[in-house]
Tab-separated table of C-alpha atoms in Angstrom:
chain	number	residue	atom	x	y	z
N	1	MET	CA	0.033	-0.036	0.024
N	2	GLN	CA	1.353	3.393	-0.908
N	3	PRO	CA	1.316	6.071	1.832
N	4	LEU	CA	-0.382	9.362	1.455
N	5	PRO	CA	1.787	12.295	0.274
N	6	SER	CA	4.121	13.673	2.972
N	7	ALA	CA	2.145	16.832	3.486
N	8	SER	CA	4.239	17.826	6.534
N	9	LEU	CA	7.285	18.096	4.259
N	10	GLY	CA	5.579	20.461	1.815
N	11	ILE	CA	7.908	21.211	-1.143
N	12	TYR	CA	10.373	18.711	0.152
N	13	ALA	CA	7.963	15.764	-0.075
N	14	ASP	CA	8.947	12.992	-2.492
N	15	GLU	CA	5.898	13.709	-4.589
N	16	GLU	CA	7.177	17.243	-5.189
N	17	LEU	CA	10.826	16.433	-5.475
N	18	VAL	CA	10.327	13.830	-8.200
N	19	LYS	CA	8.896	16.597	-10.418
N	20	ARG	CA	12.388	17.981	-10.555
N	21	LEU	CA	13.555	14.893	-12.438
N	22	PRO	CA	11.653	14.624	-15.709
N	23	GLY	CA	10.826	11.028	-16.603
N	24	PHE	CA	11.198	9.714	-12.964
N	25	THR	CA	8.422	8.420	-10.880
N	26	ASN	CA	7.784	7.515	-7.208
N	27	HIS	CA	7.280	3.988	-6.065
N	28	TYR	CA	6.944	1.911	-2.899
N	29	ALA	CA	7.579	-1.803	-2.426
N	30	THR	CA	7.281	-4.057	0.657
N	31	VAL	CA	10.218	-6.403	0.574
N	32	ASN	CA	11.987	-8.431	3.232
N	33	GLY	CA	9.481	-7.233	5.752
N	34	VAL	CA	10.183	-3.548	5.199
N	35	ARG	CA	8.543	-0.959	2.883
N	36	LEU	CA	11.124	0.770	0.693
N	37	HIS	CA	10.588	4.029	-1.197
N	38	TYR	CA	12.349	4.285	-4.569
N	39	VAL	CA	12.356	6.626	-7.580
N	40	GLU	CA	12.804	5.230	-11.043
N	41	GLY	CA	13.527	6.576	-14.490
N	42	GLY	CA	15.206	5.656	-17.827
N	43	HIS	CA	15.519	2.463	-19.771
N	44	GLY	CA	18.271	-0.074	-20.323
N	45	PRO	CA	20.425	-2.230	-18.005
N	46	ALA	CA	19.467	-1.706	-14.377
N	47	LEU	CA	21.574	0.627	-12.201
N	48	VAL	CA	20.589	0.712	-8.511
N	49	CYS	CA	21.764	3.850	-6.635
N	50	LEU	CA	22.030	3.808	-2.832
N	51	PRO	CA	22.532	7.151	-0.967
N	52	GLY	CA	24.398	7.846	2.286
N	53	TRP	CA	24.145	9.839	5.496
N	54	PRO	CA	22.611	12.361	5.986
N	55	GLN	CA	20.854	12.497	2.626
N	56	THR	CA	18.181	10.646	0.700
N	57	TRP	CA	17.507	9.360	-2.815
N	58	TYR	CA	17.473	12.997	-3.900
N	59	SER	CA	21.271	13.185	-3.456
N	60	PHE	CA	21.624	11.599	-6.909
N	61	HIS	CA	19.655	14.377	-8.637
N	62	PRO	CA	22.790	16.070	-10.125
N	63	ILE	CA	23.596	12.954	-12.079
N	64	ALA	CA	20.353	10.931	-12.274
N	65	THR	CA	18.955	12.439	-15.464
N	66	GLU	CA	22.118	11.847	-17.430
N	67	LEU	CA	22.461	8.259	-16.093
N	68	ALA	CA	18.838	7.621	-17.192
N	69	ARG	CA	19.814	8.331	-20.773
N	70	HIS	CA	21.707	5.033	-20.727
N	71	TYR	CA	20.289	2.960	-17.866
N	72	ARG	CA	17.211	2.085	-15.927
N	73	VAL	CA	18.071	4.059	-12.843
N	74	ILE	CA	16.543	3.078	-9.464
N	75	LEU	CA	17.219	5.515	-6.649
N	76	VAL	CA	16.440	3.863	-3.272
N	77	ASP	CA	15.794	5.200	0.141
N	78	ILE	CA	17.535	2.476	2.122
N	79	ARG	CA	16.091	1.035	5.304
N	80	GLY	CA	15.786	3.878	7.824
N	81	MET	CA	16.053	6.663	5.227
N	82	GLY	CA	13.580	9.203	3.938
N	83	SER	CA	10.173	7.664	3.159
N	84	SER	CA	11.330	4.082	3.684
N	85	ASP	CA	10.351	2.197	6.864
N	86	LYS	CA	12.427	2.654	10.054
N	87	PRO	CA	12.026	-0.556	12.062
N	88	ALA	CA	13.729	-1.150	15.312
N	89	THR	CA	16.219	-3.664	13.877
N	90	GLY	CA	17.872	-4.768	10.650
N	91	TYR	CA	20.481	-2.089	10.107
N	92	ASP	CA	23.395	-4.435	9.651
N	93	LYS	CA	24.529	-4.142	5.997
N	94	LYS	CA	23.853	-7.823	5.289
N	95	THR	CA	20.133	-7.371	6.091
N	96	MET	CA	20.011	-4.126	4.219
N	97	ALA	CA	21.601	-5.797	1.175
N	98	GLN	CA	18.850	-8.400	1.403
N	99	ASP	CA	16.354	-5.556	1.196
N	100	ILE	CA	17.875	-4.490	-2.085
N	101	TYR	CA	18.050	-8.039	-3.416
N	102	GLU	CA	14.433	-8.615	-2.622
N	103	LEU	CA	13.596	-5.253	-4.308
N	104	LEU	CA	15.323	-6.496	-7.457
N	105	ARG	CA	13.295	-9.667	-7.423
N	106	TYR	CA	10.146	-7.613	-6.824
N	107	LEU	CA	11.070	-5.609	-9.965
N	108	GLY	CA	11.763	-8.786	-11.994
N	109	LEU	CA	15.511	-8.094	-12.289
N	110	ALA	CA	17.909	-10.931	-12.192
N	111	LYS	CA	20.987	-8.668	-12.193
N	112	ALA	CA	21.981	-5.026	-11.777
N	113	SER	CA	24.907	-2.785	-11.293
N	114	LEU	CA	25.133	-0.846	-8.032
N	115	LEU	CA	26.283	2.660	-7.272
N	116	GLY	CA	26.542	3.438	-3.563
N	117	HIS	CA	27.668	6.574	-1.835
N	118	ASP	CA	28.816	6.677	1.865
N	119	ILE	CA	26.531	4.283	3.828
N	120	GLY	CA	24.977	3.366	0.565
N	121	GLY	CA	28.431	2.160	-0.620
N	122	MET	CA	28.587	-0.111	2.420
N	123	VAL	CA	25.265	-1.619	1.495
N	124	ALA	CA	26.185	-1.968	-2.121
N	125	SER	CA	29.436	-3.702	-1.106
N	126	SER	CA	27.489	-6.147	1.117
N	127	PHE	CA	25.069	-6.784	-1.793
N	128	ALA	CA	28.008	-7.749	-4.026
N	129	PHE	CA	29.481	-9.969	-1.352
N	130	ASN	CA	26.218	-11.746	-0.619
N	131	TYR	CA	24.680	-11.799	-4.114
N	132	PRO	CA	27.504	-11.930	-6.594
N	133	GLN	CA	25.341	-13.685	-9.123
N	134	ALA	CA	23.011	-10.646	-9.111
N	135	THR	CA	25.733	-8.054	-9.320
N	136	GLU	CA	26.901	-6.897	-12.784
N	137	LYS	CA	29.295	-4.210	-11.590
N	138	LEU	CA	29.909	-2.486	-8.364
N	139	ILE	CA	30.679	1.245	-7.865
N	140	ILE	CA	31.415	2.681	-4.467
N	141	ALA	CA	31.887	6.394	-3.879
N	142	ASP	CA	33.536	7.230	-0.572
N	143	GLY	CA	32.076	4.273	1.260
N	144	ALA	CA	33.574	0.721	1.377
N	145	HIS	CA	32.319	-2.091	3.571
N	146	PRO	CA	33.006	-1.759	7.322
N	147	SER	CA	36.152	-3.507	8.337
N	148	GLU	CA	38.535	-4.063	11.272
N	149	GLY	CA	40.361	-0.893	10.219
N	150	MET	CA	37.604	1.086	11.816
N	151	ARG	CA	38.957	0.101	15.236
N	152	HIS	CA	42.070	2.115	14.587
N	153	MET	CA	40.275	5.431	14.122
N	154	PRO	CA	41.601	7.995	16.576
N	155	LEU	CA	39.644	9.193	19.587
N	156	LEU	CA	41.447	12.473	19.327
N	157	PRO	CA	42.489	14.201	16.075
N	158	ALA	CA	46.150	14.409	15.150
N	159	ALA	CA	47.752	17.604	16.512
N	160	GLY	CA	46.986	20.622	14.355
N	161	SER	CA	44.747	18.618	11.901
N	162	PHE	CA	41.296	19.462	13.215
N	163	THR	CA	40.496	22.669	11.385
N	164	GLN	CA	37.585	23.965	9.294
N	165	LYS	CA	38.210	21.345	6.563
N	166	MET	CA	38.880	17.670	7.005
N	167	ASP	CA	42.528	16.876	6.741
N	168	ASP	CA	43.300	14.449	3.923
N	169	GLN	CA	46.286	12.989	5.714
N	170	HIS	CA	44.677	12.752	9.126
N	171	PRO	CA	40.892	12.475	8.505
N	172	TYR	CA	38.871	12.766	11.705
N	173	PRO	CA	35.275	11.569	11.238
N	174	TRP	CA	34.116	12.276	14.726
N	175	TRP	CA	30.454	11.432	13.880
N	176	MET	CA	31.393	7.745	13.557
N	177	ALA	CA	31.595	7.734	17.409
N	178	PHE	CA	28.838	10.302	18.014
N	179	ASN	CA	26.314	8.278	16.003
N	180	GLN	CA	27.091	5.266	18.175
N	181	VAL	CA	25.375	6.969	21.147
N	182	LYS	CA	21.773	5.869	21.561
N	183	GLU	CA	18.893	8.244	22.304
N	184	LEU	CA	20.995	11.348	23.044
N	185	PRO	CA	21.608	12.497	19.366
N	186	GLU	CA	17.909	12.663	18.580
N	187	GLN	CA	17.239	14.640	21.773
N	188	LEU	CA	19.949	17.126	20.856
N	189	LEU	CA	19.267	17.352	17.164
N	190	ALA	CA	15.528	17.004	16.650
N	191	GLY	CA	14.310	20.208	15.042
N	192	ARG	CA	17.963	21.441	14.916
N	193	PHE	CA	19.520	19.120	12.397
N	194	HIS	CA	20.430	21.991	10.127
N	195	LEU	CA	23.170	22.888	12.593
N	196	LEU	CA	24.851	19.523	12.099
N	197	LEU	CA	24.344	19.656	8.331
N	198	ASP	CA	25.855	23.091	7.909
N	199	TYR	CA	28.861	22.041	9.956
N	200	LEU	CA	29.278	18.746	8.166
N	201	PHE	CA	29.031	20.176	4.655
N	202	GLY	CA	31.535	22.845	5.552
N	203	TYR	CA	33.920	20.289	7.030
N	204	VAL	CA	33.870	17.544	4.391
N	205	MET	CA	33.339	19.584	1.219
N	206	LEU	CA	35.985	21.645	-0.516
N	207	ASP	CA	33.351	23.933	-2.016
N	208	GLU	CA	30.334	23.889	0.316
N	209	THR	CA	28.451	26.364	-1.899
N	210	ARG	CA	27.731	23.459	-4.184
N	211	MET	CA	25.273	22.135	-1.627
N	212	SER	CA	22.407	24.381	-2.345
N	213	ALA	CA	20.172	26.101	0.145
N	214	PHE	CA	17.270	24.009	-1.119
N	215	ASP	CA	19.165	20.732	-0.627
N	216	ARG	CA	20.212	21.741	2.916
N	217	ALA	CA	16.648	22.631	3.819
N	218	LEU	CA	15.415	19.399	2.373
N	219	TYR	CA	17.783	17.144	4.340
N	220	ALA	CA	17.170	19.160	7.481
N	221	ALA	CA	13.387	18.684	7.049
N	222	VAL	CA	13.819	15.003	6.694
N	223	TYR	CA	16.321	14.386	9.444
N	224	ASN	CA	14.746	16.762	12.004
N	225	GLU	CA	12.435	13.970	13.213
N	226	PRO	CA	13.741	11.930	16.180
N	227	GLU	CA	12.781	8.615	14.549
N	228	ASN	CA	14.768	9.528	11.463
N	229	ILE	CA	17.832	10.369	13.545
N	230	ARG	CA	17.493	7.148	15.467
N	231	ALA	CA	17.184	5.081	12.368
N	232	SER	CA	20.138	6.665	10.508
N	233	ASN	CA	22.339	6.370	13.500
N	234	ALA	CA	21.496	2.649	13.596
N	235	TRP	CA	23.458	2.233	10.382
N	236	TYR	CA	26.591	3.139	12.451
N	237	GLN	CA	25.601	1.169	15.482
N	238	ALA	CA	25.527	-2.001	13.336
N	239	PHE	CA	29.245	-1.736	12.406
N	240	GLU	CA	30.155	-4.432	14.891
N	241	GLN	CA	27.979	-6.988	13.158
N	242	ASP	CA	29.141	-5.690	9.772
N	243	ILE	CA	32.765	-6.281	10.672
N	244	ALA	CA	32.005	-9.764	11.901
N	245	ASP	CA	30.138	-10.547	8.649
N	246	ALA	CA	33.020	-9.258	6.563
N	247	GLN	CA	35.273	-12.033	8.014
N	248	GLN	CA	33.109	-14.636	6.146
N	249	TYR	CA	33.047	-13.069	2.696
N	250	ALA	CA	34.956	-14.297	-0.337
N	251	ARG	CA	36.734	-11.965	-2.706
N	252	LEU	CA	34.612	-10.179	-5.289
N	253	SER	CA	35.021	-11.266	-8.853
N	254	MET	CA	32.874	-8.710	-10.692
N	255	PRO	CA	34.435	-5.400	-11.834
N	256	VAL	CA	34.686	-2.860	-9.011
N	257	LEU	CA	35.164	0.881	-9.292
N	258	GLY	CA	36.057	3.027	-6.306
N	259	ILE	CA	35.606	6.871	-6.624
N	260	GLY	CA	37.450	8.686	-3.895
N	261	SER	CA	37.270	12.271	-2.772
N	262	TYR	CA	40.364	14.056	-1.484
N	263	VAL	CA	39.939	12.404	1.926
N	264	SER	CA	39.072	8.889	0.725
N	265	TYR	CA	41.092	8.277	-2.384
N	266	ASN	CA	44.195	6.881	-0.665
N	267	TYR	CA	42.105	4.656	1.576
N	268	LEU	CA	40.149	3.172	-1.351
N	269	GLN	CA	43.324	2.696	-3.367
N	270	MET	CA	44.844	0.711	-0.491
N	271	SER	CA	41.820	-1.246	0.653
N	272	LEU	CA	39.875	-2.311	-2.427
N	273	PRO	CA	42.484	-4.583	-3.866
N	274	TYR	CA	42.138	-6.677	-0.739
N	275	LEU	CA	38.446	-7.149	-1.530
N	276	ALA	CA	38.240	-7.750	-5.235
N	277	ASP	CA	40.196	-9.087	-8.171
N	278	ASP	CA	39.200	-6.542	-10.806
N	279	VAL	CA	39.538	-3.074	-9.197
N	280	ARG	CA	40.184	0.419	-10.348
N	281	VAL	CA	40.105	3.611	-8.361
N	282	VAL	CA	39.533	7.121	-9.601
N	283	GLY	CA	40.521	10.049	-7.435
N	284	LEU	CA	38.529	13.299	-7.432
N	285	MET	CA	41.206	15.239	-5.530
N	286	ASP	CA	39.470	18.569	-6.107
N	287	SER	CA	36.261	17.332	-4.448
N	288	GLY	CA	35.088	16.722	-0.987
N	289	HIS	CA	32.941	13.849	0.187
N	290	TYR	CA	29.713	15.078	-1.426
N	291	MET	CA	31.047	14.640	-4.945
N	292	PHE	CA	27.744	14.422	-6.726
N	293	GLU	CA	27.156	18.003	-5.831
N	294	GLU	CA	30.794	19.245	-6.113
N	295	LYS	CA	31.824	17.463	-9.274
N	296	PRO	CA	28.881	15.840	-11.041
N	297	ALA	CA	30.461	15.884	-14.468
N	298	ARG	CA	33.622	14.069	-13.148
N	299	VAL	CA	31.473	11.514	-11.390
N	300	LEU	CA	29.386	10.873	-14.562
N	301	GLU	CA	32.540	10.454	-16.630
N	302	ALA	CA	34.016	7.895	-14.276
N	303	VAL	CA	30.674	5.946	-13.816
N	304	LEU	CA	29.751	5.865	-17.462
N	305	ASP	CA	33.240	4.932	-18.662
N	306	PHE	CA	33.232	2.067	-16.164
N	307	LEU	CA	29.712	0.808	-16.875
N	308	GLN	CA	30.113	0.998	-20.613
N	309	GLU	CA	33.435	-0.820	-20.652
N	310	PRO	CA	32.952	-4.360	-22.119
N	311	ALA	CA	33.219	-7.165	-19.595
N	312	ALA	CA	36.464	-9.163	-19.701
N	313	GLN	CA	36.035	-12.448	-21.563
């Protein structure tokens, strides 16, 4: 059953946002015990796009229309995001990958390529590990699968490195720890999420003006609700299970592309070869973490070149 329009969000409701993407339409599907919201447009081979924190399906709007000229583009609000359900459990990336697999089955798709950003990249990676037969190609943008390396993140930033912009040599993602805290973040941030967003965009983007006032207001409207903060933090609180699951996975055999911003390129370049046999990494060294907004043309070039490259025989 489809929900009524999100009247409380006004111009930021999905029913209004989708009008900004000609040829795209809103949909809902109940799969794996959870109702997912997704937006679909275009024709051709399937490309499933999974967003990250703290955004929604709309984060792909700078590149979605061009991608839809070549592919059947499916932009998904992952479990706990946007208009998708926010259950009490199921935020480990293996369960979230199953959500996406069941969505593909619902859509009658045997196989798809996946493009995931941030947390969405973690879910896309888990999908590839757990459903290699359903994965054509994997693209992760600043968001690889959780690993033991997370345990080595510093409690304190390196001396002199914690300034207005994230240091590419000593990145300090303090929200990884903050989002582990239960109940307190939603009490602090409900109705005030714009404060976190403005700080975050300024810290991890090289050109924060590329995140428009409309987009900022949209994400603030979505994440202002306590339940939405609780659910999105649950993605981080499941890292322990994600790390344990990673110990059981075999190497990936499908082609894998990593797209790294100035703070993630070196990490992806070092880590991805340990996970897959066919890997390439593109560095957008003049872009921060929110690369779809900062460098959409560069992202499109990397994604389309990779997807259109013939598979090795």
